[in-house]
mmCIF file of C-alpha atoms and ligand atoms in Angstrom:
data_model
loop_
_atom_site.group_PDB
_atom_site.id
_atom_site.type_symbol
_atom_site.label_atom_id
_atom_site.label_comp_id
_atom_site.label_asym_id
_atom_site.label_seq_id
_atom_site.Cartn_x
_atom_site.Cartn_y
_atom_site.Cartn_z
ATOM 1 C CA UNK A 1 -12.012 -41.749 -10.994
ATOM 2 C CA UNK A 2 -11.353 -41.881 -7.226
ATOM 3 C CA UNK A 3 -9.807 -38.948 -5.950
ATOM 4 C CA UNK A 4 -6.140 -38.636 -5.460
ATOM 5 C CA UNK A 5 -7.186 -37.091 -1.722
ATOM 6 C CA UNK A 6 -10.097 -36.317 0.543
ATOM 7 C CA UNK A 7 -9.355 -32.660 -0.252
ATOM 8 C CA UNK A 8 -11.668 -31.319 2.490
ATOM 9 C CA UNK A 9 -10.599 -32.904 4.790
ATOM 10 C CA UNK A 10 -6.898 -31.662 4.604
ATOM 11 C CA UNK A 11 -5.428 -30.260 7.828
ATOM 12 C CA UNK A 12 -2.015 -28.019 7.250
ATOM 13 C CA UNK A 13 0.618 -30.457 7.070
ATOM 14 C CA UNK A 14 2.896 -32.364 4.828
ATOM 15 C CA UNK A 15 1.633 -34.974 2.171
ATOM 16 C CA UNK A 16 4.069 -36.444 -0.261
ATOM 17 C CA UNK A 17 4.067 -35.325 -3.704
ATOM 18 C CA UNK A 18 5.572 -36.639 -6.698
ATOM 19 C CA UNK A 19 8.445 -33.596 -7.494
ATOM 20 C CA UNK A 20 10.605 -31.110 -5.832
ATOM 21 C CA UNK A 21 13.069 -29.270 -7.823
ATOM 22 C CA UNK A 22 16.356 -28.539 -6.584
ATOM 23 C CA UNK A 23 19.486 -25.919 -7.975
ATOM 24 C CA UNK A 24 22.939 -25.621 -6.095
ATOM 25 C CA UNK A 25 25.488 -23.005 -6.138
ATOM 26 C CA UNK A 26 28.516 -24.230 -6.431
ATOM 27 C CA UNK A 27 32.199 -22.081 -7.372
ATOM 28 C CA UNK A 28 30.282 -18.697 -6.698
ATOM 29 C CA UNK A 29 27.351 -19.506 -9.184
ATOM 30 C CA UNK A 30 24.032 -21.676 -9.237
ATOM 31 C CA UNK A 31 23.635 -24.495 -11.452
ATOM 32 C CA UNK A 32 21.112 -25.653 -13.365
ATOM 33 C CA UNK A 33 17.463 -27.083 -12.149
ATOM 34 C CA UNK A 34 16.850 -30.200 -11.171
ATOM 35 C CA UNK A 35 13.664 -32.187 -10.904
ATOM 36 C CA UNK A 36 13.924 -34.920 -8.182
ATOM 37 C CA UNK A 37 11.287 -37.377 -6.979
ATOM 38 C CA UNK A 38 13.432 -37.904 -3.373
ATOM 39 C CA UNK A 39 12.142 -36.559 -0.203
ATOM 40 C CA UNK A 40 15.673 -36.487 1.270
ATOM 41 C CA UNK A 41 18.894 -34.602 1.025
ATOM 42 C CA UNK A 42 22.091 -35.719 1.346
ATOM 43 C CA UNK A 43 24.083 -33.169 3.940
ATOM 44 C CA UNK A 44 27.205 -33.277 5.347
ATOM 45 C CA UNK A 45 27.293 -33.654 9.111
ATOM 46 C CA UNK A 46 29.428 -30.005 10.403
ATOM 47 C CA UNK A 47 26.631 -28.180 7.487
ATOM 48 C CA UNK A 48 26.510 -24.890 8.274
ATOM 49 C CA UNK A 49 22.746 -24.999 8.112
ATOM 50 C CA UNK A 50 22.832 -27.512 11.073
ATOM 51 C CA UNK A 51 25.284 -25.379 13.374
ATOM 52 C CA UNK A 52 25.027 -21.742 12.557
ATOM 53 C CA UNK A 53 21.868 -21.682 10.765
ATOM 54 C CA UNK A 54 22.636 -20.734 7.859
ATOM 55 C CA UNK A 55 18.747 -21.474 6.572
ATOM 56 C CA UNK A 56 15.760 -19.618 5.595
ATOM 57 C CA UNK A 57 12.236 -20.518 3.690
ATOM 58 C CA UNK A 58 9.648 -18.728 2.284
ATOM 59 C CA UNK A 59 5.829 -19.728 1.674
ATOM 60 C CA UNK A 60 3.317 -18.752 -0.653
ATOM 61 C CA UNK A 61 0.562 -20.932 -2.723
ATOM 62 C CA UNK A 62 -0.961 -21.807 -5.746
ATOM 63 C CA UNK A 63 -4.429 -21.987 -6.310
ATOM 64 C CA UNK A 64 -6.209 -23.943 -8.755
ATOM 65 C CA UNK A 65 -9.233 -21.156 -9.702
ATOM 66 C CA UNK A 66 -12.804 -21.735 -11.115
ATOM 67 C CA UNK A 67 -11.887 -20.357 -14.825
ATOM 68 C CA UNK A 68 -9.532 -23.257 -14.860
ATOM 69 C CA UNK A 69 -5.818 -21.846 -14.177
ATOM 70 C CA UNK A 70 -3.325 -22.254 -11.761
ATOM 71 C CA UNK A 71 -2.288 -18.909 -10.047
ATOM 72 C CA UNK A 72 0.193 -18.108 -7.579
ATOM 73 C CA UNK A 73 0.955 -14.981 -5.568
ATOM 74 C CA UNK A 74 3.174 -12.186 -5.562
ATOM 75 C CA UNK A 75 6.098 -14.869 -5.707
ATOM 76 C CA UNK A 76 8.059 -11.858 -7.058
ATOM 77 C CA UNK A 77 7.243 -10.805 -3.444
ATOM 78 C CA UNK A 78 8.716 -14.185 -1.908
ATOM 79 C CA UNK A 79 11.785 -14.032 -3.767
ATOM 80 C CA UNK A 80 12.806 -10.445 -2.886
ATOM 81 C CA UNK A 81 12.223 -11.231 0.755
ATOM 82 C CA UNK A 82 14.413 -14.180 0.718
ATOM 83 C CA UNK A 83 17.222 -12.455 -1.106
ATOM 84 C CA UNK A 84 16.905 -10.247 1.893
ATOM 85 C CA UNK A 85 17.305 -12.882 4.273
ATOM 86 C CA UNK A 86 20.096 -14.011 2.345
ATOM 87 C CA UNK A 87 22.108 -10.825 2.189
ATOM 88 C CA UNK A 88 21.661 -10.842 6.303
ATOM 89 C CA UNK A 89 23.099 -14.476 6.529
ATOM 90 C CA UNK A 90 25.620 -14.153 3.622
ATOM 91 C CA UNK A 91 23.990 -16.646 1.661
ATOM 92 C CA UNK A 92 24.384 -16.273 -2.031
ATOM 93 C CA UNK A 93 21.111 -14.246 -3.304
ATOM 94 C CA UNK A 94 18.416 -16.599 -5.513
ATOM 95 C CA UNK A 95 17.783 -14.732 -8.681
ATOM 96 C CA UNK A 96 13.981 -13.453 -8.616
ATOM 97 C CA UNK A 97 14.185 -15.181 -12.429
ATOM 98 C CA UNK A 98 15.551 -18.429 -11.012
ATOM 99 C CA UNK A 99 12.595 -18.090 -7.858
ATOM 100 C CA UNK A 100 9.834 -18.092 -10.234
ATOM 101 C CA UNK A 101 11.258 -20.280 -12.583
ATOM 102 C CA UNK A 102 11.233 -23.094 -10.160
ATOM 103 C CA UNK A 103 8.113 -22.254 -8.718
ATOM 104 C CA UNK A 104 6.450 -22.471 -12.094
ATOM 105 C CA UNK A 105 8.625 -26.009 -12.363
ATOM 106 C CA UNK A 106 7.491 -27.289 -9.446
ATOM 107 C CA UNK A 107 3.155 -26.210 -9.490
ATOM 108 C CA UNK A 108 3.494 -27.845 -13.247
ATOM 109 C CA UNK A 109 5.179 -31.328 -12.372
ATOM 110 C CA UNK A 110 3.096 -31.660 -9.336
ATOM 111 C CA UNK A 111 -0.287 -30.809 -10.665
ATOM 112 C CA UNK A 112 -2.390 -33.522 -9.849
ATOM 113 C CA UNK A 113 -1.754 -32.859 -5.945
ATOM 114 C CA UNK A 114 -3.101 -28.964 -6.590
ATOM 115 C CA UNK A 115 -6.922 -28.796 -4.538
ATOM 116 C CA UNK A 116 -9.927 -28.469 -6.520
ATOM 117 C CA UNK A 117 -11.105 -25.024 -6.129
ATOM 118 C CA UNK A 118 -14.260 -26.319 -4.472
ATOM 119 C CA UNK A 119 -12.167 -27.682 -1.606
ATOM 120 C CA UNK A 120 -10.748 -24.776 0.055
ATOM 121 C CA UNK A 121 -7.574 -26.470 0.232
ATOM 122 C CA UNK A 122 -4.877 -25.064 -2.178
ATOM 123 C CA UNK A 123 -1.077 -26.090 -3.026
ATOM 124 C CA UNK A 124 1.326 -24.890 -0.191
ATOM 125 C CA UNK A 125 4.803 -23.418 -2.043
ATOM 126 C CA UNK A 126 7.595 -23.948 0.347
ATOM 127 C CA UNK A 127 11.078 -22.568 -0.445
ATOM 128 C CA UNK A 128 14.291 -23.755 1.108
ATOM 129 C CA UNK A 129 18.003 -22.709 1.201
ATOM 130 C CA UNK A 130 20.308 -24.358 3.515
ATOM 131 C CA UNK A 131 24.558 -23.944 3.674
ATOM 132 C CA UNK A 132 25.987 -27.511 2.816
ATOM 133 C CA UNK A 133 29.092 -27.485 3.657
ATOM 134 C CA UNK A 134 31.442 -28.377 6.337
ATOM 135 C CA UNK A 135 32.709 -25.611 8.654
ATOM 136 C CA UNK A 136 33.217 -26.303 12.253
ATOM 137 C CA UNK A 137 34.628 -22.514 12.656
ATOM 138 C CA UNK A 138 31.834 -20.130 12.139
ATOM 139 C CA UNK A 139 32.004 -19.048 8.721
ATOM 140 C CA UNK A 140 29.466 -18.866 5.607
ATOM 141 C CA UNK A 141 29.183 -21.973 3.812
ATOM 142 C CA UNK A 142 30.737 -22.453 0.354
ATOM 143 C CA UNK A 143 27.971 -24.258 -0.966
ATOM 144 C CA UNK A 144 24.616 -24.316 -1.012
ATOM 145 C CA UNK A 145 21.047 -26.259 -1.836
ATOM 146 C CA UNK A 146 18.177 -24.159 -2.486
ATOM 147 C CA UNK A 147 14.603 -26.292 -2.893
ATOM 148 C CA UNK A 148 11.273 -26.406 -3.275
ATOM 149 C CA UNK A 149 8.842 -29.169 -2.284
ATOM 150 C CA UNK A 150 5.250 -28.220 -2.377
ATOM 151 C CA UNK A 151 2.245 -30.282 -0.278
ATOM 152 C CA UNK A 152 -1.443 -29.610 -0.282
ATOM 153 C CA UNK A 153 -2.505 -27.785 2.699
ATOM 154 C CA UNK A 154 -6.330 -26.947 4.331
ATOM 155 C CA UNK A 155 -6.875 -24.432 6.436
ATOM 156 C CA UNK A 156 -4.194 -23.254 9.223
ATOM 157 C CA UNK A 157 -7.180 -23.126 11.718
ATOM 158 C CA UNK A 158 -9.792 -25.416 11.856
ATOM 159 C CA UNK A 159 -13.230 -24.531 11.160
ATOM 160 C CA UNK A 160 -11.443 -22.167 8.491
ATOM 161 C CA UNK A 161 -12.859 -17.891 8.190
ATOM 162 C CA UNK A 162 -13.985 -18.440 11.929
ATOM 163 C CA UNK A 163 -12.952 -16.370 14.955
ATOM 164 C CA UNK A 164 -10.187 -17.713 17.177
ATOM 165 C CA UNK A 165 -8.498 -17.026 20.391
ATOM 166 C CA UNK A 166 -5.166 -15.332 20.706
ATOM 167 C CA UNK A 167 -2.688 -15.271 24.261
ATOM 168 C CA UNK A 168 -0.818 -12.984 24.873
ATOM 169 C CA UNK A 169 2.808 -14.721 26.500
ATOM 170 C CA UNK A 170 5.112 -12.178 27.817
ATOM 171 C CA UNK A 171 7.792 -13.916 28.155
ATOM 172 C CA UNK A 172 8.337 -15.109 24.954
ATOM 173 C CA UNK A 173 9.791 -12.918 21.878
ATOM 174 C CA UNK A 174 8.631 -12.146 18.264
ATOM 175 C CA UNK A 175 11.176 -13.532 15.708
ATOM 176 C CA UNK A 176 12.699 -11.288 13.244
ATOM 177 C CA UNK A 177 15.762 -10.071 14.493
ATOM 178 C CA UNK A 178 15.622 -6.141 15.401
ATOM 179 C CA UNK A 179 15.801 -4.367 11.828
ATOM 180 C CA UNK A 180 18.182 -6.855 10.245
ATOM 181 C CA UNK A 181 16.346 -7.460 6.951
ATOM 182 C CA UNK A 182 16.686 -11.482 8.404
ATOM 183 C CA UNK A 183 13.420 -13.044 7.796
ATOM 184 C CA UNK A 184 12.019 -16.822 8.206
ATOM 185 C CA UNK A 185 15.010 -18.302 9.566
ATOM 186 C CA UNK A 186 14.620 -21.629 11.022
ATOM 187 C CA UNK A 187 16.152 -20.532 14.472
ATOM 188 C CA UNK A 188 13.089 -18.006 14.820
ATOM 189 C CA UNK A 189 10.679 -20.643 14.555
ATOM 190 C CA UNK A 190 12.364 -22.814 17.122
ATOM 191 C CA UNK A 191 11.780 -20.522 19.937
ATOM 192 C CA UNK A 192 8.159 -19.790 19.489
ATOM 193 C CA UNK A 193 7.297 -23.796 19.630
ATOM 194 C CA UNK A 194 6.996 -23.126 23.129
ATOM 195 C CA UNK A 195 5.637 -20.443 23.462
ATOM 196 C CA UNK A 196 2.697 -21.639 20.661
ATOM 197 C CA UNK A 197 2.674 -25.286 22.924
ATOM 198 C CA UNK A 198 1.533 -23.150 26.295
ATOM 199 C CA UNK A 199 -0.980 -21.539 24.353
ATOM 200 C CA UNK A 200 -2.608 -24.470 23.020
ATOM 201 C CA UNK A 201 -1.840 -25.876 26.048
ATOM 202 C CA UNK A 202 -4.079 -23.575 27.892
ATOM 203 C CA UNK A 203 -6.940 -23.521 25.135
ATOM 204 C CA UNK A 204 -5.923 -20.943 22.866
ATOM 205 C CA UNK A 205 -5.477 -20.992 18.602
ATOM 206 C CA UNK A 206 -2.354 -19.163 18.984
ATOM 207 C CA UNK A 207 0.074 -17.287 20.671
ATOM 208 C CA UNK A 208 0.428 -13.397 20.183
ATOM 209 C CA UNK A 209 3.455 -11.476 20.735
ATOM 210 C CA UNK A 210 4.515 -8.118 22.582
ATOM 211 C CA UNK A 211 7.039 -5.905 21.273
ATOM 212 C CA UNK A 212 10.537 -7.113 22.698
ATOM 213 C CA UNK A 213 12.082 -4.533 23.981
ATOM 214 C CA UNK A 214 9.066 -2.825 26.467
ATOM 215 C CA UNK A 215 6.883 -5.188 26.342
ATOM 216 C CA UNK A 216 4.161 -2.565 26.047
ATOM 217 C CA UNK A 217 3.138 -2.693 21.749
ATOM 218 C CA UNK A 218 1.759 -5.421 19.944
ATOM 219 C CA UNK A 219 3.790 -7.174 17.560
ATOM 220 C CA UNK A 220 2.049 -10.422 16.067
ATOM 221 C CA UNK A 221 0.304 -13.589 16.705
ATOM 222 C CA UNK A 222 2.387 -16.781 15.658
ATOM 223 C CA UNK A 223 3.450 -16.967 11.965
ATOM 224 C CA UNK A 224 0.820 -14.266 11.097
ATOM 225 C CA UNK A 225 1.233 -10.070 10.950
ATOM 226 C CA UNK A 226 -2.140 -8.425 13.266
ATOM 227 C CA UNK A 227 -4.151 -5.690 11.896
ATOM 228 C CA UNK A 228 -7.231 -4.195 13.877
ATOM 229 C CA UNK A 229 -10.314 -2.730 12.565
ATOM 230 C CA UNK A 230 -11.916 0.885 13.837
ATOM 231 C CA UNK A 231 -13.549 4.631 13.100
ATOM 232 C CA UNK A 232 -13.190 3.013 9.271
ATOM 233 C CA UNK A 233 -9.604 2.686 9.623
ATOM 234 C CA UNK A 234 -7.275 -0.404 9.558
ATOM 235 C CA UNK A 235 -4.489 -0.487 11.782
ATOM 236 C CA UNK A 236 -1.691 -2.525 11.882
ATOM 237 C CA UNK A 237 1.506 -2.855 14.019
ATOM 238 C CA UNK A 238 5.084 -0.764 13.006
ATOM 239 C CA UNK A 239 7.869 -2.515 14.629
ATOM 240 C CA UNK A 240 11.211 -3.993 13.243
ATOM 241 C CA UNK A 241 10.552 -7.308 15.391
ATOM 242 C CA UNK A 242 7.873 -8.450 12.980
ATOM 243 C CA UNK A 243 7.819 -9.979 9.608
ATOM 244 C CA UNK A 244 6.829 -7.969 7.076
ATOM 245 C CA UNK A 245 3.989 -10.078 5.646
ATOM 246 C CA UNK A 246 3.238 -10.102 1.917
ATOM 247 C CA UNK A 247 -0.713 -10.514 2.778
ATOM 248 C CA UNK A 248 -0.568 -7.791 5.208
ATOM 249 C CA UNK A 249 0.977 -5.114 2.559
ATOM 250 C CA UNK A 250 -1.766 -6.744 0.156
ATOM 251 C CA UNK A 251 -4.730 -6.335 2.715
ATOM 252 C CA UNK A 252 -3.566 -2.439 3.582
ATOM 253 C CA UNK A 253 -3.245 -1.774 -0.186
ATOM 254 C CA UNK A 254 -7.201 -3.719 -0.370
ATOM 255 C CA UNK A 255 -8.257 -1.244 2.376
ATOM 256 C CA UNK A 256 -7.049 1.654 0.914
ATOM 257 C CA UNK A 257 -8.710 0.564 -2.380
ATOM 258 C CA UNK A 258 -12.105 0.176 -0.155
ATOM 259 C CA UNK A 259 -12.012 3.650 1.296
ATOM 260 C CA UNK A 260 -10.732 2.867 4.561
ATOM 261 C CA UNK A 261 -7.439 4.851 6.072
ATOM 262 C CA UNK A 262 -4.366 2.669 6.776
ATOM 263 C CA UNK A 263 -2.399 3.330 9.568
ATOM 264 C CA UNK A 264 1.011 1.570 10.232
ATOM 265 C CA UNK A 265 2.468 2.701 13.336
ATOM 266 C CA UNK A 266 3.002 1.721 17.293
ATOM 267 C CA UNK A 267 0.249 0.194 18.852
ATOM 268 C CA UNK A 268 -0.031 0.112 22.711
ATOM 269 C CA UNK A 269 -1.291 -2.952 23.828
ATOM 270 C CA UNK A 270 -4.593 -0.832 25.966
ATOM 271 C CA UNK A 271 -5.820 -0.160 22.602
ATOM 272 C CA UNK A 272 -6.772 -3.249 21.838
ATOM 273 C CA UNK A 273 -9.421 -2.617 23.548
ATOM 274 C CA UNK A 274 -10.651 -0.065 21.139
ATOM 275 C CA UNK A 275 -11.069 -2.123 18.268
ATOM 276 C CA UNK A 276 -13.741 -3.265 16.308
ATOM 277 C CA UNK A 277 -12.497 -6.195 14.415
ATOM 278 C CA UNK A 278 -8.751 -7.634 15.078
ATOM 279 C CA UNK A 279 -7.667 -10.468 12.707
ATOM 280 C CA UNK A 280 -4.462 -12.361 12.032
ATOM 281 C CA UNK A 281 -2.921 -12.531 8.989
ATOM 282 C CA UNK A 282 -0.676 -14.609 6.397
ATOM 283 C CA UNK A 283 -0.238 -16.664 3.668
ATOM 284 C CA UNK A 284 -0.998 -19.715 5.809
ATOM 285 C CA UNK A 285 -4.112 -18.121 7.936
ATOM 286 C CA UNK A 286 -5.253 -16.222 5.149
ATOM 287 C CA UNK A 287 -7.344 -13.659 7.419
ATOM 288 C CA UNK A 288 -8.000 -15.256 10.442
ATOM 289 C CA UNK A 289 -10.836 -13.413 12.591
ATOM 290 C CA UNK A 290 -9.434 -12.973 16.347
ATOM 291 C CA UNK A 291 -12.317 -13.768 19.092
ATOM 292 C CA UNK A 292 -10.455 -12.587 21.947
ATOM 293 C CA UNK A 293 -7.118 -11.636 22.919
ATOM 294 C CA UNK A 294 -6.075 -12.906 27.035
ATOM 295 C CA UNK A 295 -3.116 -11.206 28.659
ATOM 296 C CA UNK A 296 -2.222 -14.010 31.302
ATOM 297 C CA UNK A 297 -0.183 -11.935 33.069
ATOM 298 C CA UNK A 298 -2.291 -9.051 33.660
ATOM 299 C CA UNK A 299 -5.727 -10.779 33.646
ATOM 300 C CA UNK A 300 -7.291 -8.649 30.801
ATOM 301 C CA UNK A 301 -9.102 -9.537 27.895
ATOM 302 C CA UNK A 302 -9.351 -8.111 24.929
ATOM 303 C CA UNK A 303 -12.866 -9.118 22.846
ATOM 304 C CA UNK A 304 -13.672 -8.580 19.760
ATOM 305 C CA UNK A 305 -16.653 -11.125 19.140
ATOM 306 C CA UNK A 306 -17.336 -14.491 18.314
ATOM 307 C CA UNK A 307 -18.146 -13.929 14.924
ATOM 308 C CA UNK A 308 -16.111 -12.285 12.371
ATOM 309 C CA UNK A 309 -16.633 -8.631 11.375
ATOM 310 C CA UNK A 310 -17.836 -6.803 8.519
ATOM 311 C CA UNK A 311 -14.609 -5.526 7.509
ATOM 312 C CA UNK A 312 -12.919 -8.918 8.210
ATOM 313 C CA UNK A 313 -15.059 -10.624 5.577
ATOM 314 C CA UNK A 314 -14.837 -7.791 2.863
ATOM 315 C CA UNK A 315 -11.359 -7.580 2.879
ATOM 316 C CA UNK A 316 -10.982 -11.684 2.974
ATOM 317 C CA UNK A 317 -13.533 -12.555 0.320
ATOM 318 C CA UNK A 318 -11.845 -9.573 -1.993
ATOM 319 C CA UNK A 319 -8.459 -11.211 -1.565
ATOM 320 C CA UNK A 320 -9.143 -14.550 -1.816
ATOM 321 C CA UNK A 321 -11.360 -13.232 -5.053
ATOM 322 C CA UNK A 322 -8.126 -11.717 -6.612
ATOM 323 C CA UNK A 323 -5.930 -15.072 -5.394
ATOM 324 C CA UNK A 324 -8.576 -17.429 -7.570
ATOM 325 C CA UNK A 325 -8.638 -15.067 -10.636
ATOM 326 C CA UNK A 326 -12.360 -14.191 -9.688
ATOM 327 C CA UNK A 327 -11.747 -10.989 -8.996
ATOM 328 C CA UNK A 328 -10.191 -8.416 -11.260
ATOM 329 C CA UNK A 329 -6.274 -8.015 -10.375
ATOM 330 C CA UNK A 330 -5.457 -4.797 -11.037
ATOM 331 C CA UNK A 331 -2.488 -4.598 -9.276
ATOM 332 C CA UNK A 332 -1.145 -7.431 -11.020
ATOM 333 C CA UNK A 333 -0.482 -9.564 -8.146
ATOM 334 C CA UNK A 334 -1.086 -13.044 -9.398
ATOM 335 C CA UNK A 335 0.878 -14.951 -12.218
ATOM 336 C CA UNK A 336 -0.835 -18.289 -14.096
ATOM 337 C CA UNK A 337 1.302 -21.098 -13.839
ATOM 338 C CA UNK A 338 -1.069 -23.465 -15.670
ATOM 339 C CA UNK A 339 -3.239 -22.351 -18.199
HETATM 340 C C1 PLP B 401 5.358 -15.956 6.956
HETATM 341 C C2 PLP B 401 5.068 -15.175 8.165
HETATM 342 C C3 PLP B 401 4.053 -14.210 8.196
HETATM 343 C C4 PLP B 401 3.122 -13.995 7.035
HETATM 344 O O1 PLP B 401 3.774 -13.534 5.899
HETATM 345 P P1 PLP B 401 3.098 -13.719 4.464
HETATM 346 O O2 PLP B 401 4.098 -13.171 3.534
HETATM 347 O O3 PLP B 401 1.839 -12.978 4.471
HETATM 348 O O4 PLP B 401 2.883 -15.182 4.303
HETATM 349 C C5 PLP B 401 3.885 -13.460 9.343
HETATM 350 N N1 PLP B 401 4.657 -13.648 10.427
HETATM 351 C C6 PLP B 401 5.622 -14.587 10.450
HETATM 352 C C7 PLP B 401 6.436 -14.748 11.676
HETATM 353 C C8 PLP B 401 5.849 -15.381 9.324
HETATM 354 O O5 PLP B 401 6.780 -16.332 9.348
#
């Protein structure tokens, strides 16, 4: 049979699939689930998602694994942080029951688009809640459309586990807004295209972010948390200006498991310099290795190597272990979809 897709070949970006499964709330409560084979919506022009941005996403993936299932992970995680994100933009909360209902719906109906686990590539999740209706005043919505398509997706970098460069561009800001529990929101994502266009502009995989407000800590590197590698320890960023990645709370659990000490706290940009290994992190990168961080402004650069570290690879290979069932799970983060 001739394959469906050249699977290894798949970049990270959007393919048509047959499904997406939709559920509105409507007269303060959500409806029931429907399975729709359109890749439109319908929306009224004044939509509060259009105006006031009343929107947020989420993103996680399923993985087709070698004993033959279909796992996803921590989508308990996913849902939780969108009903955050909801309470901040008074958008009606999605039920963590409803969540994983309709991610189950969706992996299922669309299973012939999921990546061979040979590929690399896997099935990206992507969540959606927009405000429908008409305000021109800014006030919440009364109705809304929560969604979720799905699309196979390759690796966010090329070239895949590989070390990257990272540029640091001052005078651009991290998204999440200061310690408001407001995470993913489309807005966010608007004002880091430019700064993400200078740095590949100018050579570089990705853009990296200082903390806001002195400019002086490191916050994160495009849509991914950072976390640096040293004395045995890993180290990543405390700040309310980043989001709180579910890979990033996985990987510091994996390191404690491995012996290592986790530290969250403040870190100074200078101490980059002190770090062994220094990787990116998220659903979408996975770990990414960082080569080298540039700060354009102040000339320095930060280098941790061309090839990724030790730790780097351990804590990678053990995650990506537990995402395709290889791997015993024994914090019960994955959940089989297909069977
Ligand atoms: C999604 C995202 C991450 C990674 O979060 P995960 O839950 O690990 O996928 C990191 N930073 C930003 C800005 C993000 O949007």
């Amino acid at each position: 049979m001739a394959e469906l897709m050249d699977w290894s070949n798949l970049g990270f970006g959007y393919h048509k699939t047959d499904y997406n499964v939709r559920c509105y709330y409507r007269d303060g409560k959500w409806g029931e689930i429907e399975v729709c084979s359109e890749e439109t919506i319908p929306l009224h022009m004044a939509a509060t998602c259009l105006h006031y941005g009343q929107e947020a996403f989420e993103g996680l993936k399923a993985y087709r694994c070698p004993d033959g299932k279909v796992r996803v992970f921590r989508p308990d995680e996913n849902a939780a942080r969108l009903q955050s994100t909801c309470r901040g933009i008074l958008m009606p909360e999605v039920p963590t029951e409803l969540f994983i209902e309709m991610v189950k719906k969706v992996v299922r109906l669309n299973e012939r688009f999921i990546p061979p686990y040979e590929s690399g590539a896997t099935l990206y999740v992507r969540p959606l809640m927009i405000g429908t209706s008409a305000q021109v005043g800014v006030h919440p919505s009364q109705e809304y459309l929560f969604l979720i398509l799905v699309t196979p997706v390759g690796p966010y970098f090329k070239g895949g586990f590989a070390s990257n460069p990272y540029v640091i561009i001052r005078e651009h800001d991290r998204s999440a807004p200061l310690g408001t529990g407001i995470y993913k929101v489309g807005g966010n994502y608007a004002a880091s295209l430019l700064a993400n266009k200078k740095a590949h502009d100018k050579g570089y995989a990705c853009e990296f972010y200082l903390d806001a407000k002195e400019k002086k800590y490191i916050d994160e590197c495009g849509a991914a948390n950072f976390f640096g590698i040293k004395d045995n320890t890993y180290v990543t960023p405390k700040s309310t200006s980043i989001l709180p990645s579910i890979t990033n709370k996985s990987l510091m659990q994996l390191a404690e498991d491995f012996g290592l000490k986790v530290e969250r706290r403040q870190i100074p940009e200078e101490e980059l310099s002190t770090f062994e290994e220094a990787g990116a992190c998220g659903t979408a990168a996975v770990i990414s290795p960082i080569s080298y961080i540039d700060d354009l402004e102040t000339g320095k650069r930060y280098d941790f190597g061309e090839e990724p570290g030790p730790v780097s690879r351990k804590l990678f290979e053990h995650l990506r272990g537990i995402q395709y069932g290889i791997e015993e799970d024994k914090h019960g983060w994955t959940m089989v979809v297909i069977d």
